[in-house]
Structures are given as C-alpha cells and as structure tokens.
Amino acid sequence: MKERAFNLLKGWCDRLVEYQLTSIKDKKLYGALICPACASNHGRCADAVFPLTYMYSKTNDEKYLNCARLFVDWAENNTKHKDGGYYNDVNNGWRGITSFYQISLAETLIHFKDCLDKETYNKWFDIFKWQSEFLYDYLGGPHSPNPVINYYCGWTHSMAIAYRILKEEKYKEKAYKWLEFSLNHISEDNLLYGEGHPIDGVTKRGRRPVDIGYNVEESLPSLYSAAKILGDKKAMEKIKSVIITHLEFMLPDGAWDNSFGSRNGKWTYYGSRTSDGCQTAFLDVDDDRVKEAAIRNFKMYERCSHDGFLYGGLMYCEAGEPACLHHQVTHAKSLAHICLKYTQYNACTLARDEEYGVKKFDTVGITLVSKKKWRASICENDFSFCKRANPLGGAITMLYHMDLGPVMAASMTKYQITEPNNFQMQRNSVFDICSTMRIENEGYSNLLSSDAFVDENLMASGSLMNDLGETNGSFYVKYIFDDDVKIIVKTDVDAVFTLPVIANEKVHIVSEENIEKGENFFSLVGGFIFTPYKINLKKDKEITVEIKVK
C-alpha cells in the first residue's frame, strides 16, 4: 500500500513541478502554480510543501525541494499579509487558510529536519513561527472573522502543533479553547455541525448545517490530530466515535456521499475540492473501521487519477474536462501521510456494505437506505448554505448499486461559483444543468421545498415552492427498493418529473408513460455524465417509473 501511495504521489508531484511557472523571473509570477483547468494560479500552492519535501526525502531529487521552495517564496511575495497571515489568493482577502499552510509547514519541520539544509529549515521555521503568532490572535481580535466550523477545528490543530514545536503554553491553552468549542458542535446523532452561516444556526425543523466532505477530510482529522498532540485520550475517544458515525456516509467503493452536504458545491466523488483528505488522521485512529475507510478512499484517489492529475470524479476525462490542480495541492498531503503512517490492519466491513434497511439522521434531514443491492440517500433538509444550492424536497440525492456503483447523484440545484478561485467552469459540456431528480411546475420545484417530509415507509411529500417560499401545488413520491427501484409520483397540478441517471448501458428506465430521453450532460459536482429522463405529470394522476439493472 505504501508503494502504491508513493507512486501516485510521485505522479501528482511531478505535475506540480511541471506546472510551476519558472520562465518569468518577476517575483509576482515566479514560482506560481498555473492550473490547466482554471488557467490561473492557485494561491494555496505552498500547502504542498509537506508532500513535495517528503518526495525529496525519498528520491533525493532536487526538483521536488526546489518546487517547494519556490511555492513558499511565491507565497511570501504575493499572499503574505504584514500581520503574518496569508491570503487565500491574490484577489481574495480571506486569511483563515493560513492554518492549513501552517500545519503543512509544521509537518515538514517535524519529519524532514534532517534532510533540509540549514538555511531552508531556518527560513521555514521563522515563517511557521509568525504564522502561529498570527493564528493565535486571529480569532477574538479586533478583526475577528466569522468562520464556519472547519476553521475552528483547523485552528485547534494549528495551536496544538504550535505548542508541540514552540513549547509555549499559550498555544496549548488556545488549542484547548477551540477544541472545547468544536466539541460543543456535536449533534445528538453524533454529527459535527456548523459548516454554514450562522455556525450555530438551526432551522424551524431542527436542521443544522452539516457537510460530510469538510467534516471527514478536514474538521475531524484536525480535531483528532490536535487531541493526539495534547495527549487528551478522552477527547480522542469522543472524536473517534464521531468519525465512526460519519463512516455511515462512505459508499462501498470508498467514495464519500456528500451529495446533500451544506457545501455540496465543492463535492468531489472522493471528498471535497479544497480540503486535505481523511488519511491525514484516520490512519492514526485505533479502529480498523477507520483505517479501512482511509484505504478505501485512497483507492478512490487512484480511480480518479489519470496521467498524474487528480480529477474531481470518475467521468471528467470521458467528458473532456480538465483536472484542477487545487485538488492535488491539498490531497497530496494525505498521500504523504499514507507513506509515513500506513501499517497492516484487519480489513473489515463498513456500515453501507451491509443490508440494514433504513437509518435517519435528523440533524441533517437525511434518510439512508440499504436494501438488496441498493444504497440511497433521501433528503428532507430545510437548511441551505447558498440560495438554491442544496437539494431539498424529499429527493434521492445518491443512488448506488453494489455491482454498478453510482446510478444517480445530486448536484447543486443551481450551480453557483461562490468561490471563483476554488471552483472551475465547464469547458466542453452544457453548463448549469441540475443533476438532481425533481418535480417542476412554472418555476416551482420540490427542490425548493422546505416542508418536505420522508416517513418510515419512504414516502416523501411536500409542496412545490419557488425562491420566495410561495407554493403552487403539492406532491408525493414513494420509493420502493427491491431488485429494481420503483418511484411512484403524484402531484395535484400538472408538472414535469425529471430523473437524471448516470450514463451506464446497464441501467434502464421503464414507465408506462411516455418518457422523453434527453442528451447526455456533465456535472462538475460529483463528476458524472448524466442522461435526463422526463415524464409529464397530469394533475392527480399517479405514475410509476422503474430503474432496472441488467
């Protein structure tokens, strides 16, 4: 496994070296990372200092260390603020991401001191020191930001690792402050919440902002790593239990089901676009289920990687869409951790490997289904991070078949590039097509329905709503999972039912009603090519659609 991780990491690092700009000596450009998907530089390129230095330590090839040095120098010249914080990008003033750069630099100083020359080590140590000072005062100061939960978790790790290296008690005290704050954001059903605004917000129906991608790839690993540094076994056990709950959302192939997450616009099939990956800490957890999840997820990295690039899903290449280098700048850290930490463990089953029926997570309004060979997520949430972004309304947001893999996967209801430097545009396919199953009528949709309810018999019902919360009719959808999936739909107004299905010749859509089959399109979110099937719904007439697998 270490050899496989090393080979994948080498390919990723070789691409980072190749796409580093060195032909122009202007310090505003020299050493920048030019992304083939975005045709621009990603300001967090210095986050790759840890995996690049790891690769240098194993190969003794100077190109990796030189690449790391130039990324760090570029950040010093272009994204560093006078207070010690670092901007997300040259045109983005957010400095909370300093935490993740600081952690990467800390891991470099801890693991590779012996292979760094004195000048480089001292320079990077000084950078780490002033980053730590900045982060110590960033929250609670006169210009304190209002971040989501992943930053409090990241700052917990930053303060703990600053304490480990600098040996100053103030960092330990601040680490415990943010550790306590973060652990106070664990729901009754053991999910970490707060990945939205307001961070402590709760809807009329008791829902909280929860994002599986950020939680498993950044927040929970940060908390566990911090607790381990602090030697707090009680906190480690608590965080482990929360991690194990989150394993309910890992699909059998090692992907993370974040189809419904509060920040699902950043969903990649293996995790999330701008976070580091679960392996950074999951391999430290004393539980075979957690290690199993880490390795399955690594295998998904392998499936999503082609020719040295990490793509955001399984079908980017088939769709002719380029890979964004931001993915591997951050996730290369996870591969380096696999290379450093992997040890043999007892392979085991995970929650969604088994047929268990139905489980509900009220905090996020999700019903998980595990029947026959089908695994599904049905969403009745009423929290939305961005207006018209998160799928609501009793829709299946993920449909997975044990033999075929994903069959349906939701996207943002309206693709919004809320972070221009962290999202990519589609190049070669129709833009802004929603890949979530839906019922629509003259601007009204179940996907805007904040009143949808899913009962224990998998009956979803609610109102067709518009952006203003006005209603125009009601609907119900009944889901039946057997060898095939039956979807029974009825509305009290004329409407259109759209069923986007991931392109697969073994999946067939059958109905007694007339079905309009559309042309294939590609969704960046999740990274799948879909075929939309549409059926006209007549007022008060029940129709049945079957998803058959051959």
XYZ file of C-alpha atoms in Angstrom:
550
model
C 0.000 0.000 0.000
C 2.852 2.393 0.769
C 4.341 1.672 -2.646
C 1.044 2.413 -4.360
C 0.642 5.650 -2.394
C 4.235 6.634 -3.204
C 3.763 6.019 -6.930
C 0.553 8.031 -7.018
C 2.117 10.853 -5.019
C 5.131 10.945 -7.316
C 2.872 11.374 -10.332
C 0.973 14.194 -8.646
C 4.176 15.927 -7.525
C 5.696 15.620 -10.984
C 2.711 17.514 -12.358
C 3.078 20.233 -9.711
C 6.715 20.642 -10.736
C 5.762 20.717 -14.419
C 3.068 23.368 -13.969
C 5.161 25.672 -11.795
C 5.964 28.904 -13.612
C 9.741 29.446 -13.772
C 10.255 31.085 -17.171
C 9.371 34.590 -15.944
C 11.550 35.971 -13.158
C 9.121 38.634 -11.934
C 8.538 37.758 -8.254
C 4.800 38.271 -8.720
C 4.784 35.278 -11.060
C 7.974 33.303 -10.476
C 7.158 30.045 -8.711
C 3.391 30.296 -9.160
C 1.279 27.211 -9.931
C -0.609 27.563 -13.218
C -3.707 25.364 -13.328
C -4.764 23.826 -16.672
C -8.433 23.796 -15.626
C -8.584 27.350 -14.310
C -5.867 28.964 -16.487
C -4.732 30.846 -13.397
C -2.664 30.440 -10.245
C -3.956 28.829 -7.061
C -2.835 30.905 -4.086
C -2.626 27.931 -1.720
C 0.164 26.275 -3.719
C 2.521 26.492 -0.707
C 0.289 23.955 1.080
C 2.164 21.371 -0.998
C 5.422 21.999 0.884
C 4.953 18.855 3.000
C 4.315 16.278 0.238
C 6.951 17.814 -2.042
C 9.577 17.699 0.704
C 8.563 14.132 1.503
C 9.168 13.214 -2.137
C 12.591 14.889 -1.991
C 13.446 12.960 1.178
C 12.761 9.654 -0.595
C 14.217 10.356 -4.048
C 16.931 12.926 -3.301
C 15.758 14.650 -6.462
C 16.296 18.388 -6.033
C 13.395 19.280 -8.332
C 10.890 18.491 -5.575
C 12.630 20.580 -2.925
C 13.164 23.414 -5.392
C 9.466 23.321 -6.251
C 8.563 23.511 -2.558
C 10.992 26.404 -2.004
C 9.546 28.356 -4.936
C 5.959 27.831 -3.773
C 6.894 29.139 -0.331
C 8.761 32.099 -1.833
C 5.864 32.892 -4.144
C 3.524 32.961 -1.146
C 5.928 35.254 0.722
C 5.950 37.659 -2.211
C 2.268 37.553 -3.109
C -0.155 36.296 -0.461
C 1.527 37.164 2.836
C -0.054 39.989 4.826
C 2.048 42.163 7.099
C 0.317 40.663 10.161
C 1.632 37.168 9.380
C -1.492 35.776 7.751
C -1.758 34.540 4.169
C -4.491 35.367 1.698
C -6.421 32.571 0.013
C -5.459 34.109 -3.352
C -4.081 37.384 -4.646
C -7.666 38.553 -5.222
C -9.211 37.022 -2.098
C -8.701 38.621 1.319
C -9.646 35.572 3.409
C -6.713 34.574 5.642
C -8.178 31.694 7.644
C -6.466 29.261 5.279
C -3.167 30.231 6.931
C -3.986 27.394 9.323
C -3.641 24.669 6.709
C -0.425 26.099 5.281
C 0.981 26.375 8.825
C 0.105 22.723 9.577
C 1.732 21.551 6.332
C 4.853 23.552 7.152
C 4.871 22.139 10.688
C 4.691 18.544 9.398
C 7.630 19.367 7.136
C 9.713 20.722 10.020
C 8.853 17.726 12.210
C 9.503 14.950 9.709
C 12.252 16.298 7.438
C 14.568 18.436 9.541
C 17.498 16.117 8.842
C 17.214 16.378 5.063
C 16.775 20.160 4.860
C 19.750 22.492 4.598
C 20.127 24.884 7.499
C 19.132 27.972 5.522
C 15.891 26.432 4.263
C 14.986 24.967 7.643
C 15.556 28.239 9.499
C 13.622 30.226 6.905
C 10.644 27.872 7.057
C 10.813 27.735 10.855
C 10.580 31.543 11.015
C 7.596 31.503 8.659
C 5.910 28.867 10.820
C 6.546 30.950 13.929
C 4.940 34.114 12.618
C 2.055 32.129 11.141
C 1.443 30.689 14.614
C 1.515 34.151 16.182
C -0.986 35.377 13.617
C -3.342 32.448 14.163
C -3.154 32.850 17.947
C -4.674 36.333 17.708
C -6.817 35.930 14.583
C -9.963 34.838 16.403
C -11.222 37.137 19.101
C -9.124 40.047 17.892
C -10.295 43.407 16.536
C -10.686 41.990 13.017
C -12.003 38.597 14.064
C -13.686 36.687 11.216
C -16.948 34.769 11.395
C -15.906 31.380 10.034
C -17.623 28.029 9.697
C -16.736 25.058 11.893
C -13.879 23.659 9.801
C -11.764 26.702 10.684
C -12.248 26.320 14.421
C -11.178 22.696 14.014
C -8.213 23.711 11.874
C -7.160 26.369 14.372
C -7.359 23.771 17.136
C -4.784 21.697 15.249
C -2.694 24.787 14.447
C -2.469 25.802 18.085
C -1.660 22.252 19.206
C 1.109 21.820 16.660
C 2.475 25.287 17.514
C 2.643 24.138 21.138
C 4.473 20.966 20.090
C 7.149 22.848 18.142
C 7.448 26.157 20.003
C 6.815 24.783 23.532
C 4.821 27.840 24.593
C 1.917 27.224 26.986
C -0.253 29.916 25.426
C -0.692 27.747 22.339
C -1.777 24.781 24.424
C -4.350 26.942 26.208
C -5.711 28.282 22.914
C -5.815 24.766 21.432
C -7.988 23.606 24.321
C -10.236 26.635 23.918
C -11.025 25.791 20.297
C -11.138 22.051 20.997
C -13.872 22.629 23.568
C -15.698 24.985 21.222
C -15.584 22.444 18.374
C -16.708 19.511 20.501
C -19.690 21.577 21.579
C -20.848 21.334 17.963
C -21.621 17.616 18.040
C -25.293 16.841 17.466
C -27.469 14.313 19.277
C -26.995 11.903 16.382
C -23.203 12.364 16.654
C -22.570 14.536 13.599
C -20.293 17.565 13.580
C -22.350 20.610 12.605
C -21.592 24.256 11.903
C -20.479 24.193 8.258
C -22.711 27.120 7.395
C -23.883 30.562 8.456
C -24.752 31.121 11.166
C -22.497 28.438 12.596
C -24.988 27.697 15.398
C -27.982 28.159 13.153
C -30.885 25.763 13.441
C -33.884 25.731 11.111
C -37.557 25.603 12.038
C -37.348 21.839 11.626
C -34.256 21.489 13.805
C -31.742 21.011 10.980
C -28.123 22.091 11.238
C -25.515 22.901 8.575
C -23.556 19.665 8.086
C -21.084 18.929 5.308
C -19.756 15.381 5.155
C -16.896 16.330 2.813
C -15.440 19.026 5.034
C -16.087 17.008 8.191
C -14.243 13.850 7.142
C -11.498 15.497 5.093
C -10.601 18.418 7.315
C -12.506 19.091 10.535
C -12.462 15.690 12.247
C -8.866 14.891 11.204
C -7.812 18.292 12.582
C -9.553 17.673 15.899
C -8.168 14.162 16.272
C -4.625 15.278 15.412
C -4.860 18.107 17.948
C -6.162 15.825 20.694
C -3.364 13.353 19.972
C -0.698 16.082 20.252
C -2.252 17.241 23.512
C -2.384 13.669 24.821
C -6.084 14.041 25.605
C -7.362 10.451 25.430
C -10.911 11.398 26.426
C -11.156 13.844 23.525
C -9.584 11.290 21.185
C -12.235 8.722 22.095
C -15.029 11.248 21.603
C -13.713 12.321 18.219
C -13.222 8.678 17.194
C -16.868 7.986 17.944
C -17.906 10.933 15.762
C -15.634 9.718 12.953
C -17.233 6.260 13.142
C -20.689 7.837 12.830
C -19.522 9.691 9.734
C -18.446 6.365 8.210
C -22.177 5.769 7.678
C -21.766 8.113 4.693
C -18.924 6.259 2.993
C -20.077 4.352 -0.058
C -18.817 0.777 -0.505
C -16.338 1.853 -3.212
C -14.586 4.294 -0.853
C -16.296 7.486 -2.034
C -17.868 9.946 0.385
C -21.564 10.634 -0.106
C -21.712 14.409 0.231
C -24.469 14.787 -2.344
C -26.641 16.636 0.188
C -23.955 18.466 2.191
C -24.272 22.105 3.181
C -21.298 22.843 0.899
C -22.009 20.230 -1.742
C -20.861 22.666 -4.434
C -17.337 21.553 -3.521
C -18.230 17.865 -3.577
C -15.867 15.592 -5.423
C -16.681 11.907 -5.549
C -13.694 11.186 -3.301
C -14.341 14.059 -0.881
C -14.159 17.832 -1.281
C -12.256 20.143 -3.618
C -10.177 22.212 -1.180
C -9.698 20.042 1.912
C -6.799 17.723 2.738
C -8.281 14.230 2.874
C -9.263 11.855 5.659
C -5.969 9.939 5.705
C -4.112 12.747 7.490
C -5.536 11.441 10.767
C -7.715 8.385 10.078
C -4.611 6.172 9.919
C -3.776 7.267 13.475
C -7.132 6.136 14.884
C -7.061 2.856 16.788
C -10.006 1.278 14.995
C -9.868 -0.980 11.943
C -13.072 0.517 10.518
C -11.497 3.956 10.368
C -8.318 2.623 8.764
C -10.423 0.633 6.293
C -12.235 3.829 5.301
C -8.931 5.646 4.807
C -7.578 2.969 2.490
C -10.785 2.557 0.508
C -10.797 6.294 -0.010
C -7.173 6.166 -1.165
C -8.213 3.584 -3.761
C -10.806 6.079 -4.988
C -7.990 8.618 -5.425
C -6.332 6.037 -7.670
C -9.505 5.612 -9.732
C -9.916 9.390 -10.104
C -6.269 9.944 -11.119
C -5.073 9.861 -14.713
C -1.691 10.780 -16.162
C -0.541 12.464 -12.959
C -3.714 14.506 -12.394
C -6.348 14.076 -9.684
C -9.802 14.702 -11.138
C -12.910 15.603 -9.154
C -14.762 12.448 -10.131
C -14.791 9.305 -12.221
C -16.017 10.748 -15.536
C -14.096 14.014 -16.023
C -11.814 12.515 -18.668
C -14.721 10.957 -20.548
C -16.423 14.369 -20.517
C -13.270 16.058 -21.794
C -12.963 18.281 -18.737
C -9.505 19.147 -17.345
C -8.324 18.488 -13.797
C -7.968 21.350 -11.342
C -4.565 21.269 -9.619
C -6.058 22.601 -6.392
C -7.291 19.034 -5.783
C -3.805 17.560 -5.608
C -2.138 20.525 -3.880
C -4.253 19.726 -0.838
C -4.805 15.966 -1.148
C -1.123 15.246 -1.758
C -0.773 15.760 1.998
C -2.926 12.669 2.555
C -0.769 10.547 0.280
C 2.339 11.640 2.185
C 0.643 10.622 5.438
C -0.160 7.178 3.984
C 3.501 6.777 3.022
C 4.589 7.725 6.540
C 1.917 6.014 8.655
C 0.410 3.010 6.920
C 0.616 -0.272 8.836
C -1.230 -3.542 8.374
C -4.716 -3.724 9.860
C -7.611 -6.171 9.780
C -9.754 -5.479 6.731
C -13.407 -5.192 7.731
C -16.856 -4.282 6.509
C -18.270 -0.769 6.790
C -21.828 0.320 7.515
C -23.059 0.586 3.933
C -21.581 -2.775 2.951
C -24.436 -4.379 4.869
C -28.173 -4.508 4.153
C -29.733 -2.842 7.203
C -32.916 -1.215 5.970
C -33.383 2.442 6.894
C -31.486 4.885 9.115
C -32.408 8.513 9.750
C -30.128 11.418 10.695
C -32.426 14.188 11.841
C -29.693 16.796 12.252
C -29.168 16.933 8.508
C -32.559 15.611 7.398
C -31.201 12.538 5.631
C -32.674 9.065 5.371
C -30.141 6.392 4.423
C -31.453 3.282 2.688
C -29.663 -0.050 2.436
C -31.907 -2.637 0.782
C -30.956 -5.518 -1.502
C -28.118 -4.179 -3.679
C -29.231 -0.553 -3.390
C -27.793 2.202 -1.200
C -29.559 5.547 -1.237
C -29.764 8.923 0.477
C -33.095 10.762 0.585
C -33.062 14.409 1.646
C -35.732 16.298 3.597
C -33.447 19.074 4.801
C -34.515 22.715 5.021
C -31.085 24.292 5.516
C -29.360 25.860 2.524
C -25.809 27.248 2.570
C -26.318 29.169 -0.674
C -29.734 30.069 -2.053
C -30.962 27.345 -4.414
C -27.799 25.311 -3.925
C -28.577 22.376 -1.660
C -31.064 19.745 -2.827
C -34.115 19.576 -0.592
C -37.608 18.281 -1.142
C -37.516 14.540 -0.489
C -35.289 13.789 -3.488
C -32.893 10.881 -3.786
C -29.527 12.609 -3.705
C -27.482 9.419 -4.064
C -28.476 6.099 -5.581
C -25.763 3.457 -5.556
C -25.829 -0.146 -6.769
C -23.440 -2.668 -5.230
C -22.477 -4.056 -8.652
C -22.541 -0.900 -10.770
C -21.599 1.893 -8.387
C -23.375 5.279 -8.523
C -26.610 5.419 -10.543
C -27.875 8.877 -9.512
C -26.047 11.715 -7.750
C -27.391 15.147 -6.898
C -25.652 18.400 -7.704
C -26.280 21.971 -6.661
C -29.802 22.841 -7.759
C -28.259 25.879 -9.428
C -24.500 25.776 -9.991
C -23.021 28.821 -8.287
C -19.331 29.690 -8.367
C -19.367 31.157 -4.875
C -15.563 30.966 -4.619
C -14.193 31.837 -8.082
C -10.663 30.629 -7.305
C -11.878 27.340 -5.822
C -14.466 26.328 -8.437
C -13.933 25.521 -12.083
C -16.044 26.243 -15.128
C -17.178 23.579 -17.555
C -15.283 23.707 -20.812
C -16.808 21.067 -23.065
C -20.383 20.423 -21.946
C -23.664 22.226 -21.329
C -23.320 24.454 -18.300
C -25.600 24.704 -15.255
C -27.721 21.576 -15.653
C -29.132 20.235 -12.392
C -28.472 16.515 -11.903
C -30.942 16.079 -9.009
C -34.259 14.269 -9.553
C -37.050 16.832 -9.357
C -40.658 17.823 -9.928
C -41.161 21.239 -11.546
C -44.066 23.454 -12.492
C -43.719 27.008 -13.840
C -40.785 27.968 -11.636
C -41.932 25.913 -8.653
C -39.980 22.829 -7.584
C -39.776 20.188 -4.903
C -36.051 21.066 -4.662
C -37.060 24.370 -3.062
C -39.482 22.682 -0.693
C -38.629 23.369 2.941
C -41.619 21.396 4.188
C -40.873 18.021 2.573
C -41.121 15.019 4.855
C -39.915 11.433 4.415
C -41.701 8.823 6.531
C -40.526 5.401 7.658
C -42.152 3.825 4.569
C -40.011 6.023 2.294
C -42.891 8.212 1.248
C -41.764 11.777 0.517
C -44.360 14.539 0.436
C -44.356 18.309 0.410
C -45.095 21.474 -1.555
C -43.780 22.757 -4.853
C -42.156 26.070 -3.922
C -40.352 28.944 -5.606
C -37.445 31.093 -4.418
C -39.802 33.276 -2.390
C -41.279 30.356 -0.477
C -44.597 30.593 -2.315
C -46.314 27.296 -3.160
C -48.031 26.061 -6.294
C -49.324 22.607 -5.595
C -48.152 19.597 -3.638
C -46.534 16.257 -4.414
C -45.757 12.859 -3.045
C -43.103 10.354 -4.094
C -42.971 6.746 -2.954
C -39.691 4.822 -3.180
C -39.619 1.021 -3.335
C -36.243 -0.731 -3.264
C -36.156 -4.323 -4.484
C -34.160 -5.943 -7.263
C -35.054 -2.764 -9.137
C -36.126 0.645 -7.821
C -39.694 1.855 -8.274
C -40.502 5.550 -7.972
C -44.215 6.384 -7.703
C -45.033 10.078 -8.245
C -48.227 12.117 -7.959
C -48.940 15.864 -7.968
C -52.115 17.907 -7.613
C -51.058 20.152 -10.520
C -49.670 19.479 -13.975
C -45.891 19.238 -13.707
C -42.763 17.596 -15.132
C -40.804 14.843 -13.402
C -37.100 14.750 -14.308
C -34.926 11.757 -13.480
C -31.221 12.337 -14.290
C -29.429 8.982 -14.385
C -25.678 8.479 -14.611
C -24.837 7.217 -18.079
C -24.478 3.440 -17.920
C -25.625 0.977 -20.564
C -26.662 -1.493 -17.869
C -29.245 0.891 -16.357
C -32.678 1.140 -17.986
C -35.582 3.475 -17.213
C -39.048 1.990 -17.719
C -42.525 3.506 -17.395
C -45.977 3.053 -18.913
C -45.966 6.787 -19.501
C -44.247 8.487 -22.414
C -40.602 9.170 -21.492
C -38.520 11.886 -23.133
C -34.838 10.921 -23.111
C -32.524 13.920 -23.253
C -28.958 14.270 -24.421
C -26.143 13.495 -22.011
C -24.635 16.290 -19.949
C -21.840 16.531 -17.397
C -21.929 17.866 -13.837
C -18.717 19.115 -12.242
C -20.223 18.394 -8.829
C -19.528 14.726 -8.213
C -18.075 14.464 -11.699
C -20.670 12.384 -13.589
C -22.179 12.265 -17.072
C -25.980 12.106 -16.819
C -28.902 11.260 -19.055
C -32.096 13.157 -18.114
C -35.421 11.355 -18.478
C -38.595 13.478 -18.367
C -42.230 12.495 -17.857
C -45.192 14.877 -17.990
C -47.311 14.595 -14.855
C -51.045 15.170 -15.113
C -52.940 16.595 -12.163
C -53.863 13.902 -9.596
C -52.592 11.043 -11.806
C -50.134 8.646 -10.199
C -47.253 7.422 -12.380
C -44.603 4.760 -11.774
C -41.035 4.816 -13.046
C -38.667 1.875 -12.646
C -34.878 1.908 -12.583
C -33.818 -1.516 -13.813
C -30.353 -3.024 -13.840
C -29.365 -5.662 -16.399
